[in-house]
mmCIF file of C-alpha atoms in Angstrom:
data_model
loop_
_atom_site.group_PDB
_atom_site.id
_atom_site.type_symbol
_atom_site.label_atom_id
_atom_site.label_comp_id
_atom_site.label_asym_id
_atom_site.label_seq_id
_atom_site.Cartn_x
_atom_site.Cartn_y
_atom_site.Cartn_z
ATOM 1 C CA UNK H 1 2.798 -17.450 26.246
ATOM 2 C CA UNK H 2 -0.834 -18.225 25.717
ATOM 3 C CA UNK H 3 -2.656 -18.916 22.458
ATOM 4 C CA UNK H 4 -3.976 -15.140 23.251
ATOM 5 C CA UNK H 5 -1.035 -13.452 23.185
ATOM 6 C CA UNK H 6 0.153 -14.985 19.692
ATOM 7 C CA UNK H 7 -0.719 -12.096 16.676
ATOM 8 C CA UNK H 8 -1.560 -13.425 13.663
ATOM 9 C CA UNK H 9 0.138 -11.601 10.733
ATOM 10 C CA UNK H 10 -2.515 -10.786 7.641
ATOM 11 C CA UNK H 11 -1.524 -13.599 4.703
ATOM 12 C CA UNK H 12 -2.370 -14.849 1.070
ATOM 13 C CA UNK H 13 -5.946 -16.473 0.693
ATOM 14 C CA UNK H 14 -5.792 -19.964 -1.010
ATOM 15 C CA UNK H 15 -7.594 -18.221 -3.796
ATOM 16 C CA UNK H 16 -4.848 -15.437 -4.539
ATOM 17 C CA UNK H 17 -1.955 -18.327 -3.904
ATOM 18 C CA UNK H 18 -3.524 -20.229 -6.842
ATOM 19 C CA UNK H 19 -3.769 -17.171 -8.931
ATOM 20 C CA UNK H 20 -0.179 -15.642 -8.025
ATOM 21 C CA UNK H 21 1.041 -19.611 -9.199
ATOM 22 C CA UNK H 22 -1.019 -19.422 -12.342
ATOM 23 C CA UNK H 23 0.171 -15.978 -13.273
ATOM 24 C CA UNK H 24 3.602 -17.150 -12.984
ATOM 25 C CA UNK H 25 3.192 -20.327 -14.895
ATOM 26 C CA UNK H 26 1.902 -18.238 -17.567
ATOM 27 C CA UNK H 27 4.738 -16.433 -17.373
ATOM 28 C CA UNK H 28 7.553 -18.326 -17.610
ATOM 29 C CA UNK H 29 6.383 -20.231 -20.114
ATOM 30 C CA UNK H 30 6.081 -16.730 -22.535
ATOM 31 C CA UNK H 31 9.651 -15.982 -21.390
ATOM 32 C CA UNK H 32 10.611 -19.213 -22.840
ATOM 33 C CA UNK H 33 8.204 -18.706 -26.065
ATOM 34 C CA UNK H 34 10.168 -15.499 -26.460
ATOM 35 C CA UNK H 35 13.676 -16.666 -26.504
ATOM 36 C CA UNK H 36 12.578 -19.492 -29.209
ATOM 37 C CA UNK H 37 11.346 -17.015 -31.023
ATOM 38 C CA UNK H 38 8.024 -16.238 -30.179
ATOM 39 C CA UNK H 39 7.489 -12.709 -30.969
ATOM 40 C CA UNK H 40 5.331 -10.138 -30.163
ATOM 41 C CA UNK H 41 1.866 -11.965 -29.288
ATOM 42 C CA UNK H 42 3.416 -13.592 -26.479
ATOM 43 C CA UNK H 43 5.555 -10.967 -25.686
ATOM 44 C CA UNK H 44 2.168 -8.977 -24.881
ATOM 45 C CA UNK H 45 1.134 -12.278 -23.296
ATOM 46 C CA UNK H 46 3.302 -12.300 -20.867
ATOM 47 C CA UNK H 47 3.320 -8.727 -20.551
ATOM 48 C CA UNK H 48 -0.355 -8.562 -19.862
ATOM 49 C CA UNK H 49 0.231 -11.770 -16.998
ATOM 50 C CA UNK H 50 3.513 -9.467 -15.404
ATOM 51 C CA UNK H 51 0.640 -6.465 -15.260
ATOM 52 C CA UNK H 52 -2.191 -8.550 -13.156
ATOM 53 C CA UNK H 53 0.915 -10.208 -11.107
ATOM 54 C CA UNK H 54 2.256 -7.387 -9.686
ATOM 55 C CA UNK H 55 -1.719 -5.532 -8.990
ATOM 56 C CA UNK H 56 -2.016 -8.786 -7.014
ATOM 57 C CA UNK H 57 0.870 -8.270 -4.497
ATOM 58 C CA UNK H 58 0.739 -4.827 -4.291
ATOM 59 C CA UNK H 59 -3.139 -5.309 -2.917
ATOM 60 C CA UNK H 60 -1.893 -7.809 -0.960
ATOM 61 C CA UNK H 61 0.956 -6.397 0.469
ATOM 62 C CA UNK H 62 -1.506 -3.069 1.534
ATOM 63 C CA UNK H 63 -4.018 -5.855 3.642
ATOM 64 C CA UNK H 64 -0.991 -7.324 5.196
ATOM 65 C CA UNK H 65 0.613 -3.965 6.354
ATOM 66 C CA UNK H 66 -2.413 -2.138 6.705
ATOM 67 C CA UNK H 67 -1.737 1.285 4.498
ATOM 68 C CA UNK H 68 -1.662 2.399 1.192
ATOM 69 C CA UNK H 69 0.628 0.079 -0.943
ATOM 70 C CA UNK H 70 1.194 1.300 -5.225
ATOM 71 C CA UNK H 71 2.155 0.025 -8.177
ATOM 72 C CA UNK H 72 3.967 3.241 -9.621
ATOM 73 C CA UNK H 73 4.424 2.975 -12.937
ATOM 74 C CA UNK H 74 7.518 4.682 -14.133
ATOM 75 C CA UNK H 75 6.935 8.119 -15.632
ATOM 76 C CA UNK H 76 10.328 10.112 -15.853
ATOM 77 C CA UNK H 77 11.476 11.936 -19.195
ATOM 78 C CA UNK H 78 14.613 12.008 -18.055
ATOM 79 C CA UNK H 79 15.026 8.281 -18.473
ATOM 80 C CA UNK H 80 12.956 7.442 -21.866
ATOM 81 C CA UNK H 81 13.871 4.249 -22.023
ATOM 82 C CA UNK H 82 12.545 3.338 -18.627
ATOM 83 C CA UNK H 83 9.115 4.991 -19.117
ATOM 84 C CA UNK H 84 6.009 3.399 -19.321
ATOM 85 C CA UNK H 85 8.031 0.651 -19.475
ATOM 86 C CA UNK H 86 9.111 -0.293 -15.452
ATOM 87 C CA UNK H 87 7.659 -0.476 -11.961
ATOM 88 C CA UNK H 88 7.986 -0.691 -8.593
ATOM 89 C CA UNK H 89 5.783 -1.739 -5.912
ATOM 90 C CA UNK H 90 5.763 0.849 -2.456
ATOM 91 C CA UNK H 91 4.091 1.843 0.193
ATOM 92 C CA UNK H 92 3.406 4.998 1.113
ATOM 93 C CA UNK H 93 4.860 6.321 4.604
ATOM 94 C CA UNK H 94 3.022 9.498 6.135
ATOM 95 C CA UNK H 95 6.629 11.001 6.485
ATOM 96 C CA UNK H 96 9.354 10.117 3.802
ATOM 97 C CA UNK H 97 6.563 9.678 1.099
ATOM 98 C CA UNK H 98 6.626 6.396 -0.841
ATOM 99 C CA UNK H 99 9.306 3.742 -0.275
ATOM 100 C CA UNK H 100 10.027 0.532 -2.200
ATOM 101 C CA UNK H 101 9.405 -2.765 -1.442
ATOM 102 C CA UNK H 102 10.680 -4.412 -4.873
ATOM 103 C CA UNK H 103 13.542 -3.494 -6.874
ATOM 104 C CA UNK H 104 12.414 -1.490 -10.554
ATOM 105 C CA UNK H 105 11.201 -4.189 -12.869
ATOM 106 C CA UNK H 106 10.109 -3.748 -16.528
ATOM 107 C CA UNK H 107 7.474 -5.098 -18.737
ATOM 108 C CA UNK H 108 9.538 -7.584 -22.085
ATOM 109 C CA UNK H 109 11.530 -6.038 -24.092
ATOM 110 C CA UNK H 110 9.447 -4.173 -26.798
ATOM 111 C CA UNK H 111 6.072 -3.717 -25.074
ATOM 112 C CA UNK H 112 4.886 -0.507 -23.320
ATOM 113 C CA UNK H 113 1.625 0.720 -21.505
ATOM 114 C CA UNK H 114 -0.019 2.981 -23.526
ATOM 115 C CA UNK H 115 -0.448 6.640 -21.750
ATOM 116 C CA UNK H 116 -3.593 8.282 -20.021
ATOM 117 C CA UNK H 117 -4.258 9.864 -23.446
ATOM 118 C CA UNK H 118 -4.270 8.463 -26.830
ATOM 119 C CA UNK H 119 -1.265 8.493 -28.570
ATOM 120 C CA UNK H 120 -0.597 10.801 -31.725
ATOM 121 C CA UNK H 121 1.896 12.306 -33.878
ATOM 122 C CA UNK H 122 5.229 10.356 -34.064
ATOM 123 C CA UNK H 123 4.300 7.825 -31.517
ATOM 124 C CA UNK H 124 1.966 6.194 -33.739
ATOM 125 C CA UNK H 125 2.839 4.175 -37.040
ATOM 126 C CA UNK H 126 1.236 6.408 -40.372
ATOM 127 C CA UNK H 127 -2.423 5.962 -40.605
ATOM 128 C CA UNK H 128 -2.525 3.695 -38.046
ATOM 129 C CA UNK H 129 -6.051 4.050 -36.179
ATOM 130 C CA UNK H 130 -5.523 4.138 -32.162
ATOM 131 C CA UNK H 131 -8.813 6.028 -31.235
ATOM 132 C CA UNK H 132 -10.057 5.738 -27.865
ATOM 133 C CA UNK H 133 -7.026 3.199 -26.957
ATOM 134 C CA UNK H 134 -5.242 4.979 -23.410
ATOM 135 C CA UNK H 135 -4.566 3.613 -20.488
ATOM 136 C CA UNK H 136 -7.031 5.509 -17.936
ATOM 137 C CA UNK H 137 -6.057 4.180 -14.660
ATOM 138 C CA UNK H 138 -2.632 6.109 -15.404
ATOM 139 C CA UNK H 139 -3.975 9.585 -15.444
ATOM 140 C CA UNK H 140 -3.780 12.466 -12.903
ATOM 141 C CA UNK H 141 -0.274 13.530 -10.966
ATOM 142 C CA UNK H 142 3.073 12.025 -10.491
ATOM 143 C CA UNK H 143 4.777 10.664 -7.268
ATOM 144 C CA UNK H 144 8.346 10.103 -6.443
ATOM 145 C CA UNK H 145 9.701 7.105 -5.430
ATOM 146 C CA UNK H 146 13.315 6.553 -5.540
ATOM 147 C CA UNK H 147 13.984 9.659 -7.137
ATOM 148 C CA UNK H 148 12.089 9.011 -9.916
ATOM 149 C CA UNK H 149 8.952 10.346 -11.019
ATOM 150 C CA UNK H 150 6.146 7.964 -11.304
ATOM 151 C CA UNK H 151 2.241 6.995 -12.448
ATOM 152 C CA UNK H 152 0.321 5.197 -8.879
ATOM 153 C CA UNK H 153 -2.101 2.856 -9.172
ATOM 154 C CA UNK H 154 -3.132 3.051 -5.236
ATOM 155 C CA UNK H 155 -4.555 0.031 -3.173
ATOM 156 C CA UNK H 156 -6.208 0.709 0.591
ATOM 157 C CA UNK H 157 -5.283 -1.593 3.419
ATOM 158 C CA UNK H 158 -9.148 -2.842 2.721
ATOM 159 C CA UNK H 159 -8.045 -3.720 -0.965
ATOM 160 C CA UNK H 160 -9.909 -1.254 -2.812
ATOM 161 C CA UNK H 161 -8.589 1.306 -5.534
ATOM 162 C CA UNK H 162 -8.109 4.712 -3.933
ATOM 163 C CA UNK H 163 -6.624 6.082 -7.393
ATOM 164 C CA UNK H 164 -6.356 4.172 -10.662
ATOM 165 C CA UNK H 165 -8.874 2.209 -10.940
ATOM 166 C CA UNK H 166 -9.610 2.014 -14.992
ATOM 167 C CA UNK H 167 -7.992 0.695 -18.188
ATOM 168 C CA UNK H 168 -4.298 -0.776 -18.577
ATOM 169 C CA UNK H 169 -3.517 -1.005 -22.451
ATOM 170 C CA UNK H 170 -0.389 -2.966 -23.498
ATOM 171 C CA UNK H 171 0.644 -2.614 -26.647
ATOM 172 C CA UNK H 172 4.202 -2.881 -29.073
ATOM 173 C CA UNK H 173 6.547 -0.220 -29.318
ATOM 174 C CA UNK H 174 9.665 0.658 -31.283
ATOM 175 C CA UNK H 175 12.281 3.022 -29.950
ATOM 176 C CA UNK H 176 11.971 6.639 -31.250
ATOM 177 C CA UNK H 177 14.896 8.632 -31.768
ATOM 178 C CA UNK H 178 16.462 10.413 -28.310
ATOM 179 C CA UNK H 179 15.776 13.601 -29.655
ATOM 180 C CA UNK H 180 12.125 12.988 -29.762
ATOM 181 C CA UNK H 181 9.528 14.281 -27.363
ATOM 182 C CA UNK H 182 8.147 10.418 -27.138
ATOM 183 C CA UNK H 183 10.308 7.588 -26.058
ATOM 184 C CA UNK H 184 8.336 5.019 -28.541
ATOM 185 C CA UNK H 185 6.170 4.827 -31.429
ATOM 186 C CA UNK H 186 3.547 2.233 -30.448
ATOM 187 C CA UNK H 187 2.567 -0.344 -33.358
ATOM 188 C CA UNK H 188 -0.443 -2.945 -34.575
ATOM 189 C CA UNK H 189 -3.265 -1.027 -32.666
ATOM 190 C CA UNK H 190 -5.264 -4.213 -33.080
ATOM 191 C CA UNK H 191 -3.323 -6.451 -31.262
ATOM 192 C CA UNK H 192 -3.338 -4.622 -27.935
ATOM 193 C CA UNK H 193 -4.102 -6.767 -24.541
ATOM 194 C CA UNK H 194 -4.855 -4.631 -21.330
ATOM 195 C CA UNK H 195 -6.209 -5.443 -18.152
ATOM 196 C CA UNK H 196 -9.398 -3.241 -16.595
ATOM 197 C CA UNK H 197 -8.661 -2.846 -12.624
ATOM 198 C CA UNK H 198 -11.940 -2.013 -10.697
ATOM 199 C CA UNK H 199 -12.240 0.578 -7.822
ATOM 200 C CA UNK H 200 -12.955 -3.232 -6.064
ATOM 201 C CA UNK H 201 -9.596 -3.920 -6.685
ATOM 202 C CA UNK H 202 -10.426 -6.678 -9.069
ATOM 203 C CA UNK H 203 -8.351 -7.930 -12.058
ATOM 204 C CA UNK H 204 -9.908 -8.354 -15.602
ATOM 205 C CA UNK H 205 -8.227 -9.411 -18.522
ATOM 206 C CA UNK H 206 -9.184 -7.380 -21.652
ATOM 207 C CA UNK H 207 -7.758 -10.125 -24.719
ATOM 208 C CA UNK H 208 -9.456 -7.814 -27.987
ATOM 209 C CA UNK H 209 -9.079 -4.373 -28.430
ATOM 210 C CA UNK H 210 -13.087 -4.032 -28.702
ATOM 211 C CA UNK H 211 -13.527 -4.872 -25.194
ATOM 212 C CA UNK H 212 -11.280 -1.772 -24.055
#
């Protein structure tokens, strides 16, 4: 076998290595904040680190195989508790549709994306002021993956955004009761973190809620 012949398989840049490590530093260290006690600021923390994590590999793992790889955020009302709330990364395969490539993983307990449209009605707190807070790169049509129906956040083999590109808002969230036609009322408008995903496929972190 010549040098020729040997393929070389598409792989992590020193640059996104150092970022993936960073990201994961930053979030084991909230996990541990949380079980001392922490609360909700580093829950969001965390949350917001999780969020530009799992962008990373999924526009990674679409360069390495060369087709369209999602992060499909789950969107089924048939499991509340799982929605807006849990995510898998796939790719998508021009005959069975999307496939998984990570188990279903959710955000800390007590944090939520916000949806494509500002939230009203019971799934705010009483006169609590959430205008023009939404998570746009979540709007448009579901997929299925798994049997569950889900939001895609679409990266190209060439690492650009074919849908989703836009705003990811993070924000706290109590559980509403079953009966409900929300799974959560989201809380403290004003502490929100979010992330702002270009159609680039670049990563910003959005800290204040003026900046989303």
């Amino acid at each position: 076998m010549t040098l020729r012949s040997i393929a070389v398989a598409p792989a992590f840049t020193v640059i996104e290595l150092l970022v993936v490590l960073a990201l994961l530093g930053v979030l084991a260290g909230g996990i541990v904040q949380i079980g001392r006690g922490g609360g909700r600021a580093v829950a969001l923390r965390t949350a917001q680190a999780t969020l530009a994590g799992v962008l990373a590999q999924a526009r990674s793992e679409a360069a390495a195989r060369g087709t369209n790889v999602g992060l499909l955020v789950h969107a089924d009302a048939v499991a509340p508790d799982r929605r807006l709330r849990e995510w898998v990364v796939a790719f998508e395969d021009p005959v069975h549709g999307w496939q998984p490539l990570t188990p279903w993983l959710a955000l800390p307990a007590g944090v939520a994306l916000l949806p494509s449209v500002t939230p009203a009605g019971d799934a705010i707190e009483d006169g609590a002021n959430w205008t023009g807070l939404r998570s746009s790169g979540l709007g448009g049509t579901t997929v299925m993956c798994d049997g569950v129906a889900a939001l895609p956040v679409v990266f190209t083999a060439r690492g650009t955004v074919f849908r989703g590109a836009g705003d990811f808002v993070l924000a706290p969230v109590e559980r509403l009761p079953a009966d409900g036609a929300e799974p959560w009322r989201y809380l403290q408008p004003d502490a929100v973190r979010g992330l702002s995903l270009s159609v680039y496929g670049l990563v910003t972190f959005l800290h204040e809620r003026s900046e989303m």
